[in-house]
JSON list of C-alpha atoms in Angstrom, two decimals:
[
{"chain": "Q", "resi": 25, "resn": "MET", "atom": "CA", "xyz": [66.32, -52.78, -17.42]},
{"chain": "Q", "resi": 26, "resn": "LYS", "atom": "CA", "xyz": [63.95, -49.91, -17.96]},
{"chain": "Q", "resi": 27, "resn": "PRO", "atom": "CA", "xyz": [65.01, -46.42, -16.86]},
{"chain": "Q", "resi": 28, "resn": "MET", "atom": "CA", "xyz": [62.95, -44.79, -14.08]},
{"chain": "Q", "resi": 29, "resn": "THR", "atom": "CA", "xyz": [60.70, -41.99, -15.14]},
{"chain": "Q", "resi": 30, "resn": "THR", "atom": "CA", "xyz": [59.24, -39.29, -13.03]},
{"chain": "Q", "resi": 31, "resn": "ALA", "atom": "CA", "xyz": [55.51, -38.86, -12.84]},
{"chain": "Q", "resi": 32, "resn": "VAL", "atom": "CA", "xyz": [53.88, -35.51, -12.59]},
{"chain": "Q", "resi": 33, "resn": "VAL", "atom": "CA", "xyz": [51.58, -35.33, -9.59]},
{"chain": "Q", "resi": 34, "resn": "ARG", "atom": "CA", "xyz": [49.04, -32.57, -9.59]},
{"chain": "Q", "resi": 35, "resn": "GLU", "atom": "CA", "xyz": [48.10, -31.12, -6.26]},
{"chain": "Q", "resi": 36, "resn": "LEU", "atom": "CA", "xyz": [44.45, -30.56, -5.66]},
{"chain": "Q", "resi": 37, "resn": "ASP", "atom": "CA", "xyz": [43.50, -27.15, -4.39]},
{"chain": "Q", "resi": 38, "resn": "PRO", "atom": "CA", "xyz": [41.62, -27.84, -1.12]},
{"chain": "Q", "resi": 39, "resn": "ALA", "atom": "CA", "xyz": [39.52, -24.69, -1.44]},
{"chain": "Q", "resi": 40, "resn": "ARG", "atom": "CA", "xyz": [38.39, -25.67, -4.93]},
{"chain": "Q", "resi": 41, "resn": "VAL", "atom": "CA", "xyz": [37.58, -29.23, -3.85]},
{"chain": "Q", "resi": 42, "resn": "ARG", "atom": "CA", "xyz": [35.57, -27.94, -0.88]},
{"chain": "Q", "resi": 43, "resn": "GLN", "atom": "CA", "xyz": [33.63, -25.60, -3.17]},
{"chain": "Q", "resi": 44, "resn": "TRP", "atom": "CA", "xyz": [32.82, -28.45, -5.57]},
{"chain": "Q", "resi": 45, "resn": "VAL", "atom": "CA", "xyz": [31.70, -30.73, -2.72]},
{"chain": "Q", "resi": 46, "resn": "LEU", "atom": "CA", "xyz": [29.60, -27.94, -1.20]},
{"chain": "Q", "resi": 47, "resn": "TRP", "atom": "CA", "xyz": [27.70, -27.26, -4.43]},
{"chain": "Q", "resi": 48, "resn": "THR", "atom": "CA", "xyz": [27.24, -30.97, -5.17]},
{"chain": "Q", "resi": 49, "resn": "GLY", "atom": "CA", "xyz": [25.71, -31.41, -1.72]},
{"chain": "Q", "resi": 50, "resn": "ARG", "atom": "CA", "xyz": [23.45, -28.42, -2.22]},
{"chain": "Q", "resi": 51, "resn": "LEU", "atom": "CA", "xyz": [22.25, -29.74, -5.57]},
{"chain": "Q", "resi": 52, "resn": "LEU", "atom": "CA", "xyz": [21.47, -33.19, -4.17]},
{"chain": "Q", "resi": 53, "resn": "SER", "atom": "CA", "xyz": [19.71, -31.66, -1.17]},
{"chain": "Q", "resi": 54, "resn": "ALA", "atom": "CA", "xyz": [17.63, -29.41, -3.44]},
{"chain": "Q", "resi": 55, "resn": "PHE", "atom": "CA", "xyz": [16.52, -32.45, -5.44]},
{"chain": "Q", "resi": 56, "resn": "GLY", "atom": "CA", "xyz": [15.26, -34.19, -2.30]},
{"chain": "Q", "resi": 57, "resn": "VAL", "atom": "CA", "xyz": [13.61, -31.05, -0.96]},
{"chain": "Q", "resi": 58, "resn": "VAL", "atom": "CA", "xyz": [11.70, -30.48, -4.22]},
{"chain": "Q", "resi": 59, "resn": "ILE", "atom": "CA", "xyz": [10.37, -34.04, -4.10]},
{"chain": "Q", "resi": 60, "resn": "CYS", "atom": "CA", "xyz": [9.29, -33.60, -0.47]},
{"chain": "Q", "resi": 61, "resn": "LEU", "atom": "CA", "xyz": [7.66, -30.24, -1.24]},
{"chain": "Q", "resi": 62, "resn": "SER", "atom": "CA", "xyz": [5.55, -31.83, -3.98]},
{"chain": "Q", "resi": 63, "resn": "SER", "atom": "CA", "xyz": [4.42, -34.47, -1.49]},
{"chain": "Q", "resi": 64, "resn": "ILE", "atom": "CA", "xyz": [3.64, -31.78, 1.09]},
{"chain": "Q", "resi": 65, "resn": "ALA", "atom": "CA", "xyz": [1.60, -29.80, -1.47]},
{"chain": "Q", "resi": 66, "resn": "ALA", "atom": "CA", "xyz": [-0.43, -32.91, -2.33]},
{"chain": "Q", "resi": 67, "resn": "LYS", "atom": "CA", "xyz": [-1.10, -33.61, 1.34]},
{"chain": "Q", "resi": 68, "resn": "LEU", "atom": "CA", "xyz": [-2.08, -30.06, 2.27]},
{"chain": "Q", "resi": 69, "resn": "THR", "atom": "CA", "xyz": [-4.36, -29.59, -0.76]},
{"chain": "Q", "resi": 70, "resn": "HIS", "atom": "CA", "xyz": [-5.92, -33.06, -0.42]},
{"chain": "Q", "resi": 71, "resn": "GLN", "atom": "CA", "xyz": [-5.48, -33.87, -4.10]},
{"chain": "Q", "resi": 72, "resn": "ALA", "atom": "CA", "xyz": [-7.99, -36.55, -5.08]},
{"chain": "Q", "resi": 73, "resn": "SER", "atom": "CA", "xyz": [-5.43, -38.96, -6.55]},
{"chain": "Q", "resi": 74, "resn": "TYR", "atom": "CA", "xyz": [-3.23, -38.57, -3.48]},
{"chain": "Q", "resi": 75, "resn": "VAL", "atom": "CA", "xyz": [-6.17, -39.17, -1.12]},
{"chain": "Q", "resi": 76, "resn": "ARG", "atom": "CA", "xyz": [-7.01, -42.42, -2.98]},
{"chain": "Q", "resi": 77, "resn": "ILE", "atom": "CA", "xyz": [-3.43, -43.65, -2.62]},
{"chain": "Q", "resi": 78, "resn": "TRP", "atom": "CA", "xyz": [-3.34, -42.54, 1.02]},
{"chain": "Q", "resi": 79, "resn": "GLU", "atom": "CA", "xyz": [-6.55, -44.43, 1.83]},
{"chain": "Q", "resi": 80, "resn": "GLY", "atom": "CA", "xyz": [-5.31, -47.43, -0.18]},
{"chain": "Q", "resi": 81, "resn": "ILE", "atom": "CA", "xyz": [-2.31, -47.63, 2.14]},
{"chain": "Q", "resi": 82, "resn": "GLY", "atom": "CA", "xyz": [-4.74, -47.77, 5.04]},
{"chain": "Q", "resi": 83, "resn": "TYR", "atom": "CA", "xyz": [-4.70, -44.25, 6.46]},
{"chain": "Q", "resi": 84, "resn": "SER", "atom": "CA", "xyz": [-7.64, -41.93, 7.00]},
{"chain": "Q", "resi": 85, "resn": "GLU", "atom": "CA", "xyz": [-7.89, -38.70, 5.01]},
{"chain": "Q", "resi": 86, "resn": "ASN", "atom": "CA", "xyz": [-8.46, -36.64, 8.15]},
{"chain": "Q", "resi": 87, "resn": "ILE", "atom": "CA", "xyz": [-4.80, -37.03, 9.26]},
{"chain": "Q", "resi": 88, "resn": "LEU", "atom": "CA", "xyz": [-3.40, -35.98, 5.89]},
{"chain": "Q", "resi": 89, "resn": "THR", "atom": "CA", "xyz": [-3.03, -32.30, 6.82]},
{"chain": "Q", "resi": 90, "resn": "GLY", "atom": "CA", "xyz": [-1.28, -33.11, 10.10]},
{"chain": "Q", "resi": 91, "resn": "VAL", "atom": "CA", "xyz": [1.19, -35.41, 8.42]},
{"chain": "Q", "resi": 92, "resn": "GLY", "atom": "CA", "xyz": [1.85, -32.78, 5.75]},
{"chain": "Q", "resi": 93, "resn": "LEU", "atom": "CA", "xyz": [2.56, -30.17, 8.44]},
{"chain": "Q", "resi": 94, "resn": "VAL", "atom": "CA", "xyz": [4.96, -32.53, 10.23]},
{"chain": "Q", "resi": 95, "resn": "GLN", "atom": "CA", "xyz": [6.76, -33.15, 6.95]},
{"chain": "Q", "resi": 96, "resn": "LEU", "atom": "CA", "xyz": [6.89, -29.41, 6.23]},
{"chain": "Q", "resi": 97, "resn": "SER", "atom": "CA", "xyz": [8.29, -28.72, 9.71]},
{"chain": "Q", "resi": 98, "resn": "ALA", "atom": "CA", "xyz": [11.01, -31.32, 9.17]},
{"chain": "Q", "resi": 99, "resn": "ILE", "atom": "CA", "xyz": [11.92, -29.77, 5.80]},
{"chain": "Q", "resi": 100, "resn": "ILE", "atom": "CA", "xyz": [12.15, -26.30, 7.37]},
{"chain": "Q", "resi": 101, "resn": "LEU", "atom": "CA", "xyz": [14.40, -27.67, 10.14]},
{"chain": "Q", "resi": 102, "resn": "TYR", "atom": "CA", "xyz": [16.54, -29.37, 7.49]},
{"chain": "Q", "resi": 103, "resn": "LEU", "atom": "CA", "xyz": [16.96, -26.15, 5.49]},
{"chain": "Q", "resi": 104, "resn": "VAL", "atom": "CA", "xyz": [18.04, -24.04, 8.49]},
{"chain": "Q", "resi": 105, "resn": "PRO", "atom": "CA", "xyz": [21.78, -24.73, 8.98]},
{"chain": "Q", "resi": 106, "resn": "PRO", "atom": "CA", "xyz": [21.85, -24.83, 12.83]},
{"chain": "Q", "resi": 107, "resn": "THR", "atom": "CA", "xyz": [18.97, -27.35, 12.91]},
{"chain": "Q", "resi": 108, "resn": "SER", "atom": "CA", "xyz": [19.77, -29.29, 9.73]},
{"chain": "Q", "resi": 109, "resn": "VAL", "atom": "CA", "xyz": [20.90, -32.43, 11.57]},
{"chain": "Q", "resi": 110, "resn": "LEU", "atom": "CA", "xyz": [17.67, -32.55, 13.58]},
{"chain": "Q", "resi": 111, "resn": "GLY", "atom": "CA", "xyz": [15.67, -32.06, 10.36]},
{"chain": "Q", "resi": 112, "resn": "ALA", "atom": "CA", "xyz": [17.61, -34.85, 8.66]},
{"chain": "Q", "resi": 113, "resn": "VAL", "atom": "CA", "xyz": [16.94, -37.22, 11.58]},
{"chain": "Q", "resi": 114, "resn": "ILE", "atom": "CA", "xyz": [13.21, -36.41, 11.58]},
{"chain": "Q", "resi": 115, "resn": "LEU", "atom": "CA", "xyz": [13.00, -36.83, 7.79]},
{"chain": "Q", "resi": 116, "resn": "THR", "atom": "CA", "xyz": [14.81, -40.16, 8.05]},
{"chain": "Q", "resi": 117, "resn": "GLY", "atom": "CA", "xyz": [12.22, -41.38, 10.54]},
{"chain": "Q", "resi": 118, "resn": "TYR", "atom": "CA", "xyz": [9.37, -40.03, 8.43]},
{"chain": "Q", "resi": 119, "resn": "LEU", "atom": "CA", "xyz": [10.61, -41.68, 5.25]},
{"chain": "Q", "resi": 120, "resn": "GLY", "atom": "CA", "xyz": [11.30, -44.93, 7.12]},
{"chain": "Q", "resi": 121, "resn": "GLY", "atom": "CA", "xyz": [7.67, -44.96, 8.18]},
{"chain": "Q", "resi": 122, "resn": "ALA", "atom": "CA", "xyz": [6.55, -44.30, 4.63]},
{"chain": "Q", "resi": 123, "resn": "ILE", "atom": "CA", "xyz": [8.61, -47.21, 3.37]},
{"chain": "Q", "resi": 124, "resn": "ALA", "atom": "CA", "xyz": [7.26, -49.43, 6.15]},
{"chain": "Q", "resi": 125, "resn": "SER", "atom": "CA", "xyz": [3.72, -48.59, 5.05]},
{"chain": "Q", "resi": 126, "resn": "TRP", "atom": "CA", "xyz": [4.44, -49.60, 1.46]},
{"chain": "Q", "resi": 127, "resn": "VAL", "atom": "CA", "xyz": [6.16, -52.81, 2.56]},
{"chain": "Q", "resi": 128, "resn": "ARG", "atom": "CA", "xyz": [3.18, -53.65, 4.77]},
{"chain": "Q", "resi": 129, "resn": "ILE", "atom": "CA", "xyz": [0.80, -53.55, 1.80]},
{"chain": "Q", "resi": 130, "resn": "GLY", "atom": "CA", "xyz": [3.19, -55.41, -0.48]},
{"chain": "Q", "resi": 131, "resn": "PHE", "atom": "CA", "xyz": [4.14, -52.55, -2.82]},
{"chain": "Q", "resi": 132, "resn": "SER", "atom": "CA", "xyz": [0.78, -52.70, -4.59]},
{"chain": "Q", "resi": 133, "resn": "HIS", "atom": "CA", "xyz": [-0.69, -49.53, -6.00]},
{"chain": "Q", "resi": 134, "resn": "PRO", "atom": "CA", "xyz": [-4.42, -48.92, -5.49]}
]
């Protein structure tokens, strides 16, 4: 029969874990925000390549600025802590619509 051994169990410091989780969340959020900001910039400046893709999906160029402003508003709401949940919900709906548009055309690129 084998003798019982004691195992050393390290306690995790809750404050340190919370700090790590907080900064991981901030980093992941920043990544998504940067991607959205590049999309917003393309919409608001009416970049030629973006307009071609936009029209290839089936949308008119004249609504590009409005959609960019809606996306920018949602990002601002997301970045302000008291309204971050509302911003996340609006962005979820926005991105769901974007995915639906690509599914509708069969994922082809113009």
